[in-house]
PDB file of C-alpha atoms and ligand atoms in Angstrom:
ATOM      1  CA  UNK K   1       0.074   0.076   0.052  1.00 62.00           C
ATOM      2  CA  UNK K   2       2.619   2.368   1.027  1.00 59.00           C
ATOM      3  CA  UNK K   3       4.962   1.412  -1.758  1.00 66.00           C
ATOM      4  CA  UNK K   4       1.937   2.141  -4.240  1.00 74.00           C
ATOM      5  CA  UNK K   5       1.485   5.680  -3.029  1.00 75.00           C
ATOM      6  CA  UNK K   6       5.005   6.250  -3.339  1.00 75.00           C
ATOM      7  CA  UNK K   7       5.311   5.134  -6.898  1.00 77.00           C
ATOM      8  CA  UNK K   8       2.395   7.500  -7.728  1.00 78.00           C
ATOM      9  CA  UNK K   9       3.991  10.360  -6.045  1.00 74.00           C
ATOM     10  CA  UNK K  10       7.294   9.639  -8.099  1.00 69.00           C
ATOM     11  CA  UNK K  11       5.532   9.250 -11.363  1.00 76.00           C
ATOM     12  CA  UNK K  12       3.516  12.679 -10.683  1.00 71.00           C
ATOM     13  CA  UNK K  13       6.996  14.388 -10.113  1.00 68.00           C
ATOM     14  CA  UNK K  14       8.405  12.774 -12.926  1.00 68.00           C
ATOM     15  CA  UNK K  15       5.493  13.845 -15.404  1.00 67.00           C
ATOM     16  CA  UNK K  16       5.761  17.501 -14.183  1.00 68.00           C
ATOM     17  CA  UNK K  17       9.670  17.454 -14.631  1.00 64.00           C
ATOM     18  CA  UNK K  18       9.136  15.988 -18.070  1.00 65.00           C
ATOM     19  CA  UNK K  19       6.594  18.643 -19.272  1.00 69.00           C
ATOM     20  CA  UNK K  20       8.517  21.342 -17.416  1.00 70.00           C
ATOM     21  CA  UNK K  21      11.498  20.334 -19.275  1.00 65.00           C
ATOM     22  CA  UNK K  22       9.591  20.321 -22.705  1.00 60.00           C
ATOM     23  CA  UNK K  23       8.495  23.848 -21.951  1.00 60.00           C
ATOM     24  CA  UNK K  24      11.920  24.950 -21.373  1.00 56.00           C
ATOM     25  CA  UNK K  25      13.183  23.329 -24.628  1.00 58.00           C
ATOM     26  CA  UNK K  26      10.083  24.755 -26.575  1.00 57.00           C
ATOM     27  CA  UNK K  27      10.820  28.254 -25.116  1.00 60.00           C
ATOM     28  CA  UNK K  28      14.576  28.206 -26.289  1.00 63.00           C
ATOM     29  CA  UNK K  29      13.712  26.791 -29.701  1.00 67.00           C
ATOM     30  CA  UNK K  30      10.991  29.408 -30.536  1.00 76.00           C
ATOM     31  CA  UNK K  31      12.161  32.113 -32.763  1.00 86.00           C
ATOM     32  CA  UNK K  32      11.239  35.645 -31.828  1.00 92.00           C
ATOM     33  CA  UNK K  33       8.047  36.803 -33.577  1.00 94.00           C
ATOM     34  CA  UNK K  34       7.919  40.169 -35.627  1.00 96.00           C
ATOM     35  CA  UNK K  35       6.390  42.657 -33.419  1.00 95.00           C
ATOM     36  CA  UNK K  36       2.713  43.264 -34.236  1.00 95.00           C
ATOM     37  CA  UNK K  37       2.634  46.873 -33.095  1.00 93.00           C
ATOM     38  CA  UNK K  38       5.860  48.120 -35.425  1.00 92.00           C
ATOM     39  CA  UNK K  39       6.496  45.246 -37.797  1.00 94.00           C
ATOM     40  CA  UNK K  40       9.975  44.911 -36.798  1.00 94.00           C
ATOM     41  CA  UNK K  41      10.796  48.551 -37.265  1.00 92.00           C
ATOM     42  CA  UNK K  42      11.269  48.952 -33.541  1.00 93.00           C
ATOM     43  CA  UNK K  43       9.266  52.089 -33.314  1.00 93.00           C
ATOM     44  CA  UNK K  44       8.008  55.081 -35.274  1.00 90.00           C
ATOM     45  CA  UNK K  45       9.586  58.066 -36.787  1.00 92.00           C
ATOM     46  CA  UNK K  46       9.553  60.811 -34.298  1.00 93.00           C
ATOM     47  CA  UNK K  47       6.864  63.397 -35.536  1.00 92.00           C
ATOM     48  CA  UNK K  48       8.356  66.301 -33.528  1.00 91.00           C
ATOM     49  CA  UNK K  49      11.610  66.409 -35.188  1.00 93.00           C
ATOM     50  CA  UNK K  50      10.784  64.404 -38.565  1.00 92.00           C
ATOM     51  CA  UNK K  51      13.053  61.558 -37.260  1.00 93.00           C
ATOM     52  CA  UNK K  52      16.145  64.000 -37.347  1.00 94.00           C
ATOM     53  CA  UNK K  53      16.322  63.899 -33.580  1.00 93.00           C
ATOM     54  CA  UNK K  54      17.184  67.697 -33.737  1.00 91.00           C
ATOM     55  CA  UNK K  55      15.070  70.498 -33.358  1.00 88.00           C
ATOM     56  CA  UNK K  56      15.068  73.109 -35.856  1.00 82.00           C
ATOM     57  CA  UNK K  57      15.315  75.778 -33.430  1.00 81.00           C
ATOM     58  CA  UNK K  58      17.502  75.489 -30.200  1.00 77.00           C
ATOM     59  CA  UNK K  59      15.560  76.014 -27.137  1.00 71.00           C
ATOM     60  CA  UNK K  60      15.724  79.503 -25.920  1.00 74.00           C
ATOM     61  CA  UNK K  61      17.126  79.451 -22.403  1.00 69.00           C
ATOM     62  CA  UNK K  62      16.459  82.718 -20.479  1.00 74.00           C
ATOM     63  CA  UNK K  63      18.288  83.951 -17.557  1.00 75.00           C
ATOM     64  CA  UNK K  64      15.338  82.695 -15.326  1.00 73.00           C
ATOM     65  CA  UNK K  65      15.415  79.357 -16.930  1.00 66.00           C
ATOM     66  CA  UNK K  66      19.210  78.952 -16.160  1.00 65.00           C
ATOM     67  CA  UNK K  67      18.286  78.780 -12.513  1.00 67.00           C
ATOM     68  CA  UNK K  68      15.265  76.353 -13.219  1.00 62.00           C
ATOM     69  CA  UNK K  69      16.797  72.759 -12.985  1.00 59.00           C
ATOM     70  CA  UNK K  70      13.839  71.243 -14.971  1.00 60.00           C
ATOM     71  CA  UNK K  71      14.644  73.370 -18.015  1.00 54.00           C
ATOM     72  CA  UNK K  72      18.109  72.794 -17.659  1.00 51.00           C
ATOM     73  CA  UNK K  73      17.453  69.112 -17.176  1.00 55.00           C
ATOM     74  CA  UNK K  74      15.820  69.084 -20.598  1.00 53.00           C
ATOM     75  CA  UNK K  75      18.606  71.083 -22.516  1.00 49.00           C
ATOM     76  CA  UNK K  76      21.804  70.042 -20.576  1.00 56.00           C
ATOM     77  CA  UNK K  77      22.969  67.852 -23.351  1.00 61.00           C
ATOM     78  CA  UNK K  78      22.173  69.837 -26.327  1.00 76.00           C
ATOM     79  CA  UNK K  79      19.758  72.752 -26.840  1.00 78.00           C
ATOM     80  CA  UNK K  80      19.116  71.366 -30.422  1.00 86.00           C
ATOM     81  CA  UNK K  81      18.209  67.850 -29.187  1.00 89.00           C
ATOM     82  CA  UNK K  82      14.769  66.975 -29.812  1.00 90.00           C
ATOM     83  CA  UNK K  83      12.761  66.479 -26.604  1.00 86.00           C
ATOM     84  CA  UNK K  84      10.176  64.353 -28.021  1.00 88.00           C
ATOM     85  CA  UNK K  85      12.523  61.196 -28.800  1.00 89.00           C
ATOM     86  CA  UNK K  86      15.718  62.546 -26.687  1.00 87.00           C
ATOM     87  CA  UNK K  87      17.749  62.739 -30.044  1.00 90.00           C
ATOM     88  CA  UNK K  88      17.059  59.165 -31.025  1.00 90.00           C
ATOM     89  CA  UNK K  89      14.981  60.344 -34.004  1.00 92.00           C
ATOM     90  CA  UNK K  90      12.356  57.601 -33.194  1.00 90.00           C
ATOM     91  CA  UNK K  91       9.942  56.777 -30.635  1.00 92.00           C
ATOM     92  CA  UNK K  92      10.570  53.244 -29.466  1.00 91.00           C
ATOM     93  CA  UNK K  93       7.824  50.625 -29.775  1.00 93.00           C
ATOM     94  CA  UNK K  94       6.373  49.946 -26.494  1.00 93.00           C
ATOM     95  CA  UNK K  95       5.378  46.412 -27.370  1.00 95.00           C
ATOM     96  CA  UNK K  96       8.877  45.078 -28.213  1.00 94.00           C
ATOM     97  CA  UNK K  97      10.744  48.035 -26.467  1.00 93.00           C
ATOM     98  CA  UNK K  98      12.436  48.945 -29.494  1.00 92.00           C
ATOM     99  CA  UNK K  99      13.759  45.517 -30.728  1.00 94.00           C
ATOM    100  CA  UNK K 100      11.181  44.666 -33.403  1.00 95.00           C
ATOM    101  CA  UNK K 101      10.568  41.169 -32.110  1.00 95.00           C
ATOM    102  CA  UNK K 102       8.490  39.827 -29.232  1.00 94.00           C
TER     103      UNK K 102
HETATM  104 ZN1   ZN D 201      12.448  63.809 -32.124  1.00 80.33          ZN
HETATM  105 ZN1   ZN D 202       7.503  46.908 -31.670  1.00 80.33          ZN
END
Protein backbone atom coordinates (compact mmCIF):
# COMPACT_ATOMS: atom_id res chain seq x y z
CA UNK A 1 0.00 0.00 0.00
CA UNK A 2 2.64 2.40 1.06
CA UNK A 3 4.87 1.45 -1.86
CA UNK A 4 2.10 2.08 -4.36
CA UNK A 5 1.48 5.58 -3.03
CA UNK A 6 5.18 6.34 -3.25
CA UNK A 7 5.30 5.16 -6.85
CA UNK A 8 2.34 7.38 -7.75
CA UNK A 9 4.00 10.36 -6.15
CA UNK A 10 7.20 9.67 -8.07
CA UNK A 11 5.34 9.37 -11.38
CA UNK A 12 3.58 12.71 -10.75
CA UNK A 13 6.92 14.36 -10.03
CA UNK A 14 8.50 12.70 -13.08
CA UNK A 15 5.65 13.89 -15.32
CA UNK A 16 5.86 17.46 -14.12
CA UNK A 17 9.64 17.46 -14.62
CA UNK A 18 9.15 16.05 -18.14
CA UNK A 19 6.57 18.69 -19.10
CA UNK A 20 8.54 21.44 -17.42
CA UNK A 21 11.60 20.38 -19.38
CA UNK A 22 9.65 20.35 -22.65
CA UNK A 23 8.32 23.83 -21.98
CA UNK A 24 11.85 25.12 -21.41
CA UNK A 25 13.13 23.44 -24.61
CA UNK A 26 10.23 24.85 -26.62
CA UNK A 27 10.85 28.26 -25.14
CA UNK A 28 14.48 28.13 -26.21
CA UNK A 29 13.67 26.82 -29.67
CA UNK A 30 10.92 29.28 -30.55
CA UNK A 31 12.07 32.04 -32.86
CA UNK A 32 11.31 35.60 -31.87
CA UNK A 33 8.13 36.76 -33.58
CA UNK A 34 8.00 40.03 -35.50
CA UNK A 35 6.40 42.65 -33.34
CA UNK A 36 2.75 43.13 -34.36
CA UNK A 37 2.79 46.78 -33.33
CA UNK A 38 5.73 48.06 -35.36
CA UNK A 39 6.36 45.26 -37.90
CA UNK A 40 10.02 44.87 -36.80
CA UNK A 41 10.83 48.54 -37.30
CA UNK A 42 11.29 48.91 -33.54
CA UNK A 43 9.34 52.12 -33.35
CA UNK A 44 7.94 55.04 -35.21
CA UNK A 45 9.69 58.04 -36.66
CA UNK A 46 9.55 60.91 -34.22
CA UNK A 47 6.84 63.33 -35.34
CA UNK A 48 8.38 66.19 -33.36
CA UNK A 49 11.65 66.35 -35.27
CA UNK A 50 10.84 64.47 -38.51
CA UNK A 51 13.06 61.63 -37.29
CA UNK A 52 16.15 63.82 -37.32
CA UNK A 53 16.56 63.79 -33.54
CA UNK A 54 17.19 67.51 -33.61
CA UNK A 55 15.07 70.56 -33.20
CA UNK A 56 14.99 73.11 -35.97
CA UNK A 57 15.59 75.86 -33.46
CA UNK A 58 17.52 75.57 -30.21
CA UNK A 59 15.58 75.83 -27.00
CA UNK A 60 15.82 79.39 -25.79
CA UNK A 61 17.13 79.54 -22.30
CA UNK A 62 16.39 82.73 -20.47
CA UNK A 63 18.28 83.92 -17.42
CA UNK A 64 15.36 82.80 -15.32
CA UNK A 65 15.40 79.35 -16.93
CA UNK A 66 19.09 78.90 -16.22
CA UNK A 67 18.21 78.74 -12.56
CA UNK A 68 15.36 76.35 -13.25
CA UNK A 69 16.61 72.78 -12.93
CA UNK A 70 13.76 71.29 -14.95
CA UNK A 71 14.58 73.41 -17.99
CA UNK A 72 18.30 72.75 -17.66
CA UNK A 73 17.56 69.06 -17.27
CA UNK A 74 15.88 69.07 -20.67
CA UNK A 75 18.56 71.04 -22.45
CA UNK A 76 21.75 70.17 -20.65
CA UNK A 77 23.00 67.78 -23.31
CA UNK A 78 22.14 69.87 -26.31
CA UNK A 79 19.71 72.71 -26.88
CA UNK A 80 19.21 71.31 -30.39
CA UNK A 81 18.24 67.86 -29.17
CA UNK A 82 14.65 66.85 -29.78
CA UNK A 83 12.85 66.55 -26.48
CA UNK A 84 10.23 64.23 -27.99
CA UNK A 85 12.65 61.41 -28.77
CA UNK A 86 15.68 62.58 -26.76
CA UNK A 87 17.72 62.84 -29.93
CA UNK A 88 17.08 59.29 -31.09
CA UNK A 89 14.91 60.34 -34.05
CA UNK A 90 12.33 57.71 -33.27
CA UNK A 91 9.87 56.78 -30.59
CA UNK A 92 10.59 53.25 -29.43
CA UNK A 93 7.79 50.75 -29.80
CA UNK A 94 6.23 50.02 -26.42
CA UNK A 95 5.34 46.43 -27.35
CA UNK A 96 8.84 45.20 -28.19
CA UNK A 97 10.80 48.00 -26.50
CA UNK A 98 12.51 48.84 -29.78
CA UNK A 99 13.84 45.39 -30.64
CA UNK A 100 11.26 44.79 -33.40
CA UNK A 101 10.61 41.27 -32.14
CA UNK A 102 8.58 39.84 -29.30
ZN1 LIG B 1 12.36 63.73 -32.09
ZN1 LIG C 1 7.40 46.77 -31.74
